[in-house]
Each structure stands twice: as structure tokens, then as C-alpha cells.
Amino acid sequence: EIVMTQSPATLSVSPGDRATLSCRASQSVSNNLAWYQQKPGQAPRVLIYGASTRATGIPARFSGSGSGTEFTLTISSLQSEDFAVYYCQQYNTWPPLTFGGGTKVEIK
Amino acid sequence: QVLLVESGGGVVQPGRSLRLSCAASGFTFSSYAIHWVRQAPGKGLEWVAFISYDGDKIYYADSVKGRFTISRDTSKSTLYLQMNRLRTEDTAVYYCARVLIPALPWFDYWGQGTLVTVSS
């Protein structure tokens, strides 16, 4: 099973600032990685797939990068609606599909 | 628009059974693979099960293998999760989620979830 590790667990950021979230895989997942955003009481929503491709309707301030075992989600200028929990998910080697533990982006 | 609507959650005692449903609309249900993903209260996401578009391929997480059964009824555009021998650690919100490309399963649509509470 591929273990996904996200850091930090919590990120305190001021509105308008840049946020950088990390995700590490225990073995290479190539570029088969997705990022999701989840707000309280809501289902997750896909932001990025293929490590760097924005999903339909996702603003350009969200960008993904990386391949192999190291990945980054960057939010270039945080808006109020971006404060949420973010999860990475690998789909290169499955079953099982595996998610990271999440990074909570909170208002500083 | 694409909609996935889960139902069937509730409070159940350990060792008992429950069946979840996921009603799909807005797309050709028979053409898409669907997964179940769960989230324990205050915790992260855990993949549970997968069924191919035609029901021929089925996979489970080790934590539910032998206890849960995933199935689909194309005539009703509905996905099911039969959960037997429930444990307290199965307490979670259960989501059904669609994938665009079965071999590259990232989830493009999710349902709103249904809460299962296993407690005596």
C-alpha cells in the first residue's frame, strides 16, 4: 500500500498570501495524483488531477506540481472561500486508493 | 447535471447490517465506474470499494473485505453497499464518487454523503 503523507497538518495564512501544501508518497506514483478541497459539512471537490491539471471550473490561483514522490499544491493568493482542508490522493497503484491525512488551511 | 445522492445511513448496533444506496442521475450510469469512500468523524478520507461500469470488476479495502458488498443496478441507476457485521470503527460518512477513467481513478463527482453510526 502506498502511504501518502501531507505537511503541514495545519497552515495559518492571511488572506491574499500564498499557501504551499506538500504531499509525499512512500513510493513513486508518477503523476497520478489528485488534490481535493473539503469544506465543513461538504463532500470533497477535485481541484487538480494528473498532478498539475486543473479540474473544470477551478480558478487559476490553484496550481499543482511534482511527480514521483513529491508534490505541491500552491494557492497563489488566498481568498476567504479557500480556507478548508486539502487532501492528496494517489491513483497510480491500487487497490487500495490512498489519501493523505489532510492539511487544514486556516485564517491567520 | 451530474448528481449522486446517498441514502440508507443511520444508527445501528455492532454486528448488525445496513445497506446504503447511491442514486445517480444526469449521466449514463452504465458507462461509469463508481467507488465508495468514507470519512470517520473528524478524520481523513478512506477508500472503501470499487465497482466497474459493468460490475465485472470489484475491489475492497482490507478493512471491509468479507463484510461489505458493493453492487449496482443499471435499471435503477443505483449503486449499493451492503454492510454486514458492522463494527464501531465503521462509523463514518459514506460517499459514493464517480471516476471519469476507470484506470485512473480520481473522483470528478461526489455525493453529499450519508452518516453511518455503529453504536450499542
PDB file of C-alpha atoms in Angstrom:
ATOM      1  CA  GLU A   1       0.000   0.000   0.000  1.00  0.00           C
ATOM      2  CA  ILE A   2       1.273   3.455  -0.884  1.00  0.00           C
ATOM      3  CA  VAL A   3       1.290   5.781   2.104  1.00  0.00           C
ATOM      4  CA  MET A   4       0.594   9.453   1.419  1.00  0.00           C
ATOM      5  CA  THR A   5       1.931  11.997   3.901  1.00  0.00           C
ATOM      6  CA  GLN A   6       0.814  15.622   3.886  1.00  0.00           C
ATOM      7  CA  SER A   7       2.504  18.548   5.567  1.00  0.00           C
ATOM      8  CA  PRO A   8       1.949  20.661   7.440  1.00  0.00           C
ATOM      9  CA  ALA A   9      -1.138  19.393   9.233  1.00  0.00           C
ATOM     10  CA  THR A  10      -2.289  22.989   9.718  1.00  0.00           C
ATOM     11  CA  LEU A  11      -1.274  26.072   7.773  1.00  0.00           C
ATOM     12  CA  SER A  12      -2.130  29.539   9.064  1.00  0.00           C
ATOM     13  CA  VAL A  13      -2.259  32.058   6.243  1.00  0.00           C
ATOM     14  CA  SER A  14      -3.518  35.602   5.844  1.00  0.00           C
ATOM     15  CA  PRO A  15      -5.985  36.389   3.047  1.00  0.00           C
ATOM     16  CA  GLY A  16      -4.106  37.421  -0.070  1.00  0.00           C
ATOM     17  CA  ASP A  17      -0.997  35.453   0.893  1.00  0.00           C
ATOM     18  CA  ARG A  18       0.427  32.433  -0.873  1.00  0.00           C
ATOM     19  CA  ALA A  19      -0.102  28.935   0.541  1.00  0.00           C
ATOM     20  CA  THR A  20       2.104  25.967  -0.246  1.00  0.00           C
ATOM     21  CA  LEU A  21       0.937  22.477   0.710  1.00  0.00           C
ATOM     22  CA  SER A  22       3.070  19.358   0.405  1.00  0.00           C
ATOM     23  CA  CYS A  23       2.263  15.732  -0.261  1.00  0.00           C
ATOM     24  CA  ARG A  24       4.767  12.894  -0.247  1.00  0.00           C
ATOM     25  CA  ALA A  25       4.251   9.318  -1.472  1.00  0.00           C
ATOM     26  CA  SER A  26       6.022   6.333   0.079  1.00  0.00           C
ATOM     27  CA  GLN A  27       6.924   5.181  -3.446  1.00  0.00           C
ATOM     28  CA  SER A  28       6.640   6.691  -6.891  1.00  0.00           C
ATOM     29  CA  VAL A  29       3.125   7.409  -8.130  1.00  0.00           C
ATOM     30  CA  SER A  30       4.347   9.004 -11.380  1.00  0.00           C
ATOM     31  CA  ASN A  31       1.975  11.944 -11.972  1.00  0.00           C
ATOM     32  CA  ASN A  32      -1.113  10.019 -10.866  1.00  0.00           C
ATOM     33  CA  LEU A  33      -2.044  12.342  -8.068  1.00  0.00           C
ATOM     34  CA  ALA A  34      -5.142  14.387  -7.352  1.00  0.00           C
ATOM     35  CA  TRP A  35      -5.872  17.194  -4.897  1.00  0.00           C
ATOM     36  CA  TYR A  36      -9.253  17.781  -3.254  1.00  0.00           C
ATOM     37  CA  GLN A  37     -10.701  20.604  -1.208  1.00  0.00           C
ATOM     38  CA  GLN A  38     -13.211  19.909   1.541  1.00  0.00           C
ATOM     39  CA  LYS A  39     -15.201  22.466   3.492  1.00  0.00           C
ATOM     40  CA  PRO A  40     -17.049  21.643   6.731  1.00  0.00           C
ATOM     41  CA  GLY A  41     -20.180  19.610   6.133  1.00  0.00           C
ATOM     42  CA  GLN A  42     -19.461  19.223   2.428  1.00  0.00           C
ATOM     43  CA  ALA A  43     -18.155  16.488   0.181  1.00  0.00           C
ATOM     44  CA  PRO A  44     -14.644  16.838  -1.225  1.00  0.00           C
ATOM     45  CA  ARG A  45     -14.237  18.650  -4.539  1.00  0.00           C
ATOM     46  CA  VAL A  46     -11.492  17.857  -7.028  1.00  0.00           C
ATOM     47  CA  LEU A  47      -9.066  20.702  -7.721  1.00  0.00           C
ATOM     48  CA  ILE A  48      -6.191  19.061  -9.563  1.00  0.00           C
ATOM     49  CA  TYR A  49      -5.624  15.711 -11.289  1.00  0.00           C
ATOM     50  CA  GLY A  50      -2.615  14.360 -13.117  1.00  0.00           C
ATOM     51  CA  ALA A  51      -0.551  16.269 -10.532  1.00  0.00           C
ATOM     52  CA  SER A  52      -0.914  19.562 -12.391  1.00  0.00           C
ATOM     53  CA  THR A  53      -4.134  19.722 -14.430  1.00  0.00           C
ATOM     54  CA  ARG A  54      -6.826  21.948 -13.003  1.00  0.00           C
ATOM     55  CA  ALA A  55     -10.288  20.400 -12.971  1.00  0.00           C
ATOM     56  CA  THR A  56     -13.163  22.127 -14.723  1.00  0.00           C
ATOM     57  CA  GLY A  57     -14.114  25.418 -13.126  1.00  0.00           C
ATOM     58  CA  ILE A  58     -11.156  25.590 -10.741  1.00  0.00           C
ATOM     59  CA  PRO A  59      -9.625  29.083 -10.527  1.00  0.00           C
ATOM     60  CA  ALA A  60      -6.137  29.671 -11.869  1.00  0.00           C
ATOM     61  CA  ARG A  61      -4.854  30.612  -8.403  1.00  0.00           C
ATOM     62  CA  PHE A  62      -4.728  26.863  -7.689  1.00  0.00           C
ATOM     63  CA  SER A  63      -1.744  25.077  -9.188  1.00  0.00           C
ATOM     64  CA  GLY A  64      -0.192  21.668  -8.710  1.00  0.00           C
ATOM     65  CA  SER A  65       3.300  20.441  -9.377  1.00  0.00           C
ATOM     66  CA  GLY A  66       5.577  17.486  -8.813  1.00  0.00           C
ATOM     67  CA  SER A  67       5.983  13.909  -9.903  1.00  0.00           C
ATOM     68  CA  GLY A  68       7.273  10.663  -8.468  1.00  0.00           C
ATOM     69  CA  THR A  69       7.084  11.051  -4.708  1.00  0.00           C
ATOM     70  CA  GLU A  70       6.974  14.804  -4.057  1.00  0.00           C
ATOM     71  CA  PHE A  71       4.018  17.022  -4.872  1.00  0.00           C
ATOM     72  CA  THR A  72       2.924  20.554  -4.110  1.00  0.00           C
ATOM     73  CA  LEU A  73      -0.379  22.389  -4.204  1.00  0.00           C
ATOM     74  CA  THR A  74       0.001  26.151  -4.350  1.00  0.00           C
ATOM     75  CA  ILE A  75      -2.736  28.698  -3.811  1.00  0.00           C
ATOM     76  CA  SER A  76      -1.279  31.904  -5.129  1.00  0.00           C
ATOM     77  CA  SER A  77      -3.461  34.428  -3.296  1.00  0.00           C
ATOM     78  CA  LEU A  78      -5.790  33.036  -0.676  1.00  0.00           C
ATOM     79  CA  GLN A  79      -9.404  34.067  -0.862  1.00  0.00           C
ATOM     80  CA  SER A  80     -11.858  33.721   2.015  1.00  0.00           C
ATOM     81  CA  GLU A  81     -13.515  30.746   0.309  1.00  0.00           C
ATOM     82  CA  ASP A  82     -10.205  28.854   0.172  1.00  0.00           C
ATOM     83  CA  PHE A  83      -9.996  28.215   3.899  1.00  0.00           C
ATOM     84  CA  ALA A  84     -10.673  24.489   4.038  1.00  0.00           C
ATOM     85  CA  VAL A  85      -8.999  21.101   4.351  1.00  0.00           C
ATOM     86  CA  TYR A  86      -6.995  19.808   1.394  1.00  0.00           C
ATOM     87  CA  TYR A  87      -6.287  16.154   0.617  1.00  0.00           C
ATOM     88  CA  CYS A  88      -3.991  14.500  -1.881  1.00  0.00           C
ATOM     89  CA  GLN A  89      -4.830  11.089  -3.374  1.00  0.00           C
ATOM     90  CA  GLN A  90      -2.707   8.694  -5.388  1.00  0.00           C
ATOM     91  CA  TYR A  91      -4.252   6.529  -8.073  1.00  0.00           C
ATOM     92  CA  ASN A  92      -1.125   5.050  -9.627  1.00  0.00           C
ATOM     93  CA  THR A  93      -1.098   1.773  -7.734  1.00  0.00           C
ATOM     94  CA  TRP A  94      -4.367   0.396  -6.457  1.00  0.00           C
ATOM     95  CA  PRO A  95      -6.235  -1.147  -4.836  1.00  0.00           C
ATOM     96  CA  PRO A  96      -6.137   0.403  -2.396  1.00  0.00           C
ATOM     97  CA  LEU A  97      -6.537   4.017  -3.405  1.00  0.00           C
ATOM     98  CA  THR A  98      -4.916   6.091  -0.700  1.00  0.00           C
ATOM     99  CA  PHE A  99      -5.293   9.634   0.594  1.00  0.00           C
ATOM    100  CA  GLY A 100      -3.055  11.842   2.626  1.00  0.00           C
ATOM    101  CA  GLY A 101      -4.122  12.852   6.104  1.00  0.00           C
ATOM    102  CA  GLY A 102      -5.046  16.360   5.002  1.00  0.00           C
ATOM    103  CA  THR A 103      -3.821  19.911   5.502  1.00  0.00           C
ATOM    104  CA  LYS A 104      -6.125  22.412   7.139  1.00  0.00           C
ATOM    105  CA  VAL A 105      -5.673  25.930   5.800  1.00  0.00           C
ATOM    106  CA  GLU A 106      -6.875  28.385   8.414  1.00  0.00           C
ATOM    107  CA  ILE A 107      -7.035  32.129   8.704  1.00  0.00           C
ATOM    108  CA  LYS A 108      -4.038  33.682  10.409  1.00  0.00           C
TER     109      LYS A 108
ATOM    110  CA  GLN B   1     -26.247  17.995 -14.122  1.00  0.00           C
ATOM    111  CA  VAL B   2     -24.446  15.057 -12.548  1.00  0.00           C
ATOM    112  CA  LEU B   3     -25.981  14.088  -9.222  1.00  0.00           C
ATOM    113  CA  LEU B   4     -25.120  11.336  -6.771  1.00  0.00           C
ATOM    114  CA  VAL B   5     -27.454  11.019  -3.798  1.00  0.00           C
ATOM    115  CA  GLU B   6     -26.663   8.629  -0.967  1.00  0.00           C
ATOM    116  CA  SER B   7     -29.221   7.261   1.447  1.00  0.00           C
ATOM    117  CA  GLY B   8     -29.649   4.477   3.961  1.00  0.00           C
ATOM    118  CA  GLY B   9     -27.421   5.692   6.755  1.00  0.00           C
ATOM    119  CA  GLY B  10     -28.442   5.627  10.387  1.00  0.00           C
ATOM    120  CA  VAL B  11     -27.645   4.259  13.819  1.00  0.00           C
ATOM    121  CA  VAL B  12     -27.034   0.529  14.048  1.00  0.00           C
ATOM    122  CA  GLN B  13     -25.699  -1.794  16.732  1.00  0.00           C
ATOM    123  CA  PRO B  14     -22.359  -3.565  16.337  1.00  0.00           C
ATOM    124  CA  GLY B  15     -22.714  -6.846  14.468  1.00  0.00           C
ATOM    125  CA  ARG B  16     -25.818  -5.736  12.601  1.00  0.00           C
ATOM    126  CA  SER B  17     -26.267  -4.891   8.915  1.00  0.00           C
ATOM    127  CA  LEU B  18     -27.130  -1.850   6.845  1.00  0.00           C
ATOM    128  CA  ARG B  19     -27.498  -1.200   3.122  1.00  0.00           C
ATOM    129  CA  LEU B  20     -26.521   2.106   1.594  1.00  0.00           C
ATOM    130  CA  SER B  21     -27.784   3.346  -1.752  1.00  0.00           C
ATOM    131  CA  CYS B  22     -26.380   5.891  -4.181  1.00  0.00           C
ATOM    132  CA  ALA B  23     -28.861   7.137  -6.781  1.00  0.00           C
ATOM    133  CA  ALA B  24     -27.237   8.555  -9.887  1.00  0.00           C
ATOM    134  CA  SER B  25     -28.667  10.982 -12.423  1.00  0.00           C
ATOM    135  CA  GLY B  26     -27.506  13.382 -15.103  1.00  0.00           C
ATOM    136  CA  PHE B  27     -25.171  10.927 -16.798  1.00  0.00           C
ATOM    137  CA  THR B  28     -25.174   7.444 -18.324  1.00  0.00           C
ATOM    138  CA  PHE B  29     -24.776   5.378 -15.178  1.00  0.00           C
ATOM    139  CA  SER B  30     -23.908   2.186 -17.043  1.00  0.00           C
ATOM    140  CA  SER B  31     -20.804   3.806 -18.546  1.00  0.00           C
ATOM    141  CA  TYR B  32     -19.023   4.809 -15.330  1.00  0.00           C
ATOM    142  CA  ALA B  33     -17.135   3.097 -12.554  1.00  0.00           C
ATOM    143  CA  ILE B  34     -18.150   4.183  -9.061  1.00  0.00           C
ATOM    144  CA  HIS B  35     -16.394   3.979  -5.705  1.00  0.00           C
ATOM    145  CA  TRP B  36     -17.356   4.256  -2.048  1.00  0.00           C
ATOM    146  CA  VAL B  37     -15.165   6.447   0.152  1.00  0.00           C
ATOM    147  CA  ARG B  38     -15.749   7.026   3.860  1.00  0.00           C
ATOM    148  CA  GLN B  39     -14.733   9.586   6.434  1.00  0.00           C
ATOM    149  CA  ALA B  40     -14.828   8.914  10.161  1.00  0.00           C
ATOM    150  CA  PRO B  41     -15.879  11.917  12.293  1.00  0.00           C
ATOM    151  CA  GLY B  42     -13.087  14.479  12.332  1.00  0.00           C
ATOM    152  CA  LYS B  43     -10.790  12.222  10.313  1.00  0.00           C
ATOM    153  CA  GLY B  44      -9.488  11.921   6.765  1.00  0.00           C
ATOM    154  CA  LEU B  45     -10.750  10.094   3.707  1.00  0.00           C
ATOM    155  CA  GLU B  46     -10.580   6.310   3.369  1.00  0.00           C
ATOM    156  CA  TRP B  47     -11.285   4.401   0.188  1.00  0.00           C
ATOM    157  CA  VAL B  48     -13.746   1.539   0.731  1.00  0.00           C
ATOM    158  CA  ALA B  49     -14.756  -0.190  -2.504  1.00  0.00           C
ATOM    159  CA  PHE B  50     -14.872  -0.029  -6.317  1.00  0.00           C
ATOM    160  CA  ILE B  51     -17.156  -1.476  -8.964  1.00  0.00           C
ATOM    161  CA  SER B  52     -16.528  -1.263 -12.690  1.00  0.00           C
ATOM    162  CA  TYR B  53     -19.055   0.182 -15.115  1.00  0.00           C
ATOM    163  CA  ASP B  54     -20.367  -3.297 -15.912  1.00  0.00           C
ATOM    164  CA  GLY B  55     -19.962  -4.828 -12.461  1.00  0.00           C
ATOM    165  CA  ASP B  56     -17.310  -7.265 -13.659  1.00  0.00           C
ATOM    166  CA  LYS B  57     -14.503  -5.868 -11.517  1.00  0.00           C
ATOM    167  CA  ILE B  58     -14.894  -5.296  -7.799  1.00  0.00           C
ATOM    168  CA  TYR B  59     -12.249  -4.354  -5.232  1.00  0.00           C
ATOM    169  CA  TYR B  60     -12.426  -3.740  -1.486  1.00  0.00           C
ATOM    170  CA  ALA B  61     -10.267  -2.214   1.186  1.00  0.00           C
ATOM    171  CA  ASP B  62      -8.831  -4.837   3.520  1.00  0.00           C
ATOM    172  CA  SER B  63     -10.715  -3.232   6.417  1.00  0.00           C
ATOM    173  CA  VAL B  64     -14.091  -4.179   4.911  1.00  0.00           C
ATOM    174  CA  LYS B  65     -13.280  -7.244   2.798  1.00  0.00           C
ATOM    175  CA  GLY B  66     -15.556 -10.147   3.638  1.00  0.00           C
ATOM    176  CA  ARG B  67     -18.077  -7.895   5.401  1.00  0.00           C
ATOM    177  CA  PHE B  68     -19.127  -5.337   2.757  1.00  0.00           C
ATOM    178  CA  THR B  69     -20.523  -6.000  -0.710  1.00  0.00           C
ATOM    179  CA  ILE B  70     -20.701  -3.425  -3.483  1.00  0.00           C
ATOM    180  CA  SER B  71     -23.206  -3.849  -6.303  1.00  0.00           C
ATOM    181  CA  ARG B  72     -25.055  -1.827  -8.902  1.00  0.00           C
ATOM    182  CA  ASP B  73     -28.448  -1.929 -10.614  1.00  0.00           C
ATOM    183  CA  THR B  74     -28.234  -0.327 -14.033  1.00  0.00           C
ATOM    184  CA  SER B  75     -32.020  -0.375 -14.481  1.00  0.00           C
ATOM    185  CA  LYS B  76     -32.339   1.858 -11.414  1.00  0.00           C
ATOM    186  CA  SER B  77     -29.106   3.846 -11.919  1.00  0.00           C
ATOM    187  CA  THR B  78     -28.263   2.966  -8.346  1.00  0.00           C
ATOM    188  CA  LEU B  79     -25.160   1.773  -6.531  1.00  0.00           C
ATOM    189  CA  TYR B  80     -25.350  -0.181  -3.295  1.00  0.00           C
ATOM    190  CA  LEU B  81     -23.130  -1.011  -0.360  1.00  0.00           C
ATOM    191  CA  GLN B  82     -24.319  -3.899   1.770  1.00  0.00           C
ATOM    192  CA  MET B  83     -22.558  -3.659   5.119  1.00  0.00           C
ATOM    193  CA  ASN B  84     -22.645  -6.714   7.373  1.00  0.00           C
ATOM    194  CA  ARG B  85     -21.075  -7.469  10.755  1.00  0.00           C
ATOM    195  CA  LEU B  86     -20.670  -3.752  11.397  1.00  0.00           C
ATOM    196  CA  ARG B  87     -18.055  -2.544  13.858  1.00  0.00           C
ATOM    197  CA  THR B  88     -17.770   0.680  15.811  1.00  0.00           C
ATOM    198  CA  GLU B  89     -14.809   1.637  13.615  1.00  0.00           C
ATOM    199  CA  ASP B  90     -17.131   1.622  10.567  1.00  0.00           C
ATOM    200  CA  THR B  91     -18.760   4.783  11.917  1.00  0.00           C
ATOM    201  CA  ALA B  92     -18.309   7.376   9.175  1.00  0.00           C
ATOM    202  CA  VAL B  93     -19.887   9.461   6.482  1.00  0.00           C
ATOM    203  CA  TYR B  94     -20.047   7.290   3.378  1.00  0.00           C
ATOM    204  CA  TYR B  95     -19.684   8.946  -0.015  1.00  0.00           C
ATOM    205  CA  CYS B  96     -20.192   7.486  -3.454  1.00  0.00           C
ATOM    206  CA  ALA B  97     -17.906   9.027  -6.045  1.00  0.00           C
ATOM    207  CA  ARG B  98     -17.637   8.748  -9.814  1.00  0.00           C
ATOM    208  CA  VAL B  99     -14.487   8.381 -11.872  1.00  0.00           C
ATOM    209  CA  LEU B 100     -14.016   9.501 -15.471  1.00  0.00           C
ATOM    210  CA  ILE B 101     -11.349   6.976 -16.428  1.00  0.00           C
ATOM    211  CA  PRO B 102     -11.544   3.649 -14.587  1.00  0.00           C
ATOM    212  CA  ALA B 103      -7.790   3.000 -14.786  1.00  0.00           C
ATOM    213  CA  LEU B 104      -7.020   6.495 -13.436  1.00  0.00           C
ATOM    214  CA  PRO B 105      -9.497   6.802 -10.595  1.00  0.00           C
ATOM    215  CA  TRP B 106      -9.580  10.358  -9.409  1.00  0.00           C
ATOM    216  CA  PHE B 107     -13.063  11.419  -8.434  1.00  0.00           C
ATOM    217  CA  ASP B 108     -14.815  14.039 -10.515  1.00  0.00           C
ATOM    218  CA  TYR B 109     -18.180  13.941  -8.730  1.00  0.00           C
ATOM    219  CA  TRP B 110     -19.124  13.054  -5.172  1.00  0.00           C
ATOM    220  CA  GLY B 111     -22.429  12.606  -3.425  1.00  0.00           C
ATOM    221  CA  GLN B 112     -23.269  14.577  -0.293  1.00  0.00           C
ATOM    222  CA  GLY B 113     -22.679  11.554   1.932  1.00  0.00           C
ATOM    223  CA  THR B 114     -24.735   9.531   4.375  1.00  0.00           C
ATOM    224  CA  LEU B 115     -23.779   9.057   8.023  1.00  0.00           C
ATOM    225  CA  VAL B 116     -23.487   5.586   9.493  1.00  0.00           C
ATOM    226  CA  THR B 117     -23.145   5.357  13.259  1.00  0.00           C
ATOM    227  CA  VAL B 118     -22.331   1.980  14.775  1.00  0.00           C
ATOM    228  CA  SER B 119     -23.008   2.067  18.469  1.00  0.00           C
ATOM    229  CA  SER B 120     -24.606  -0.001  21.172  1.00  0.00           C
TER     230      SER B 120
END
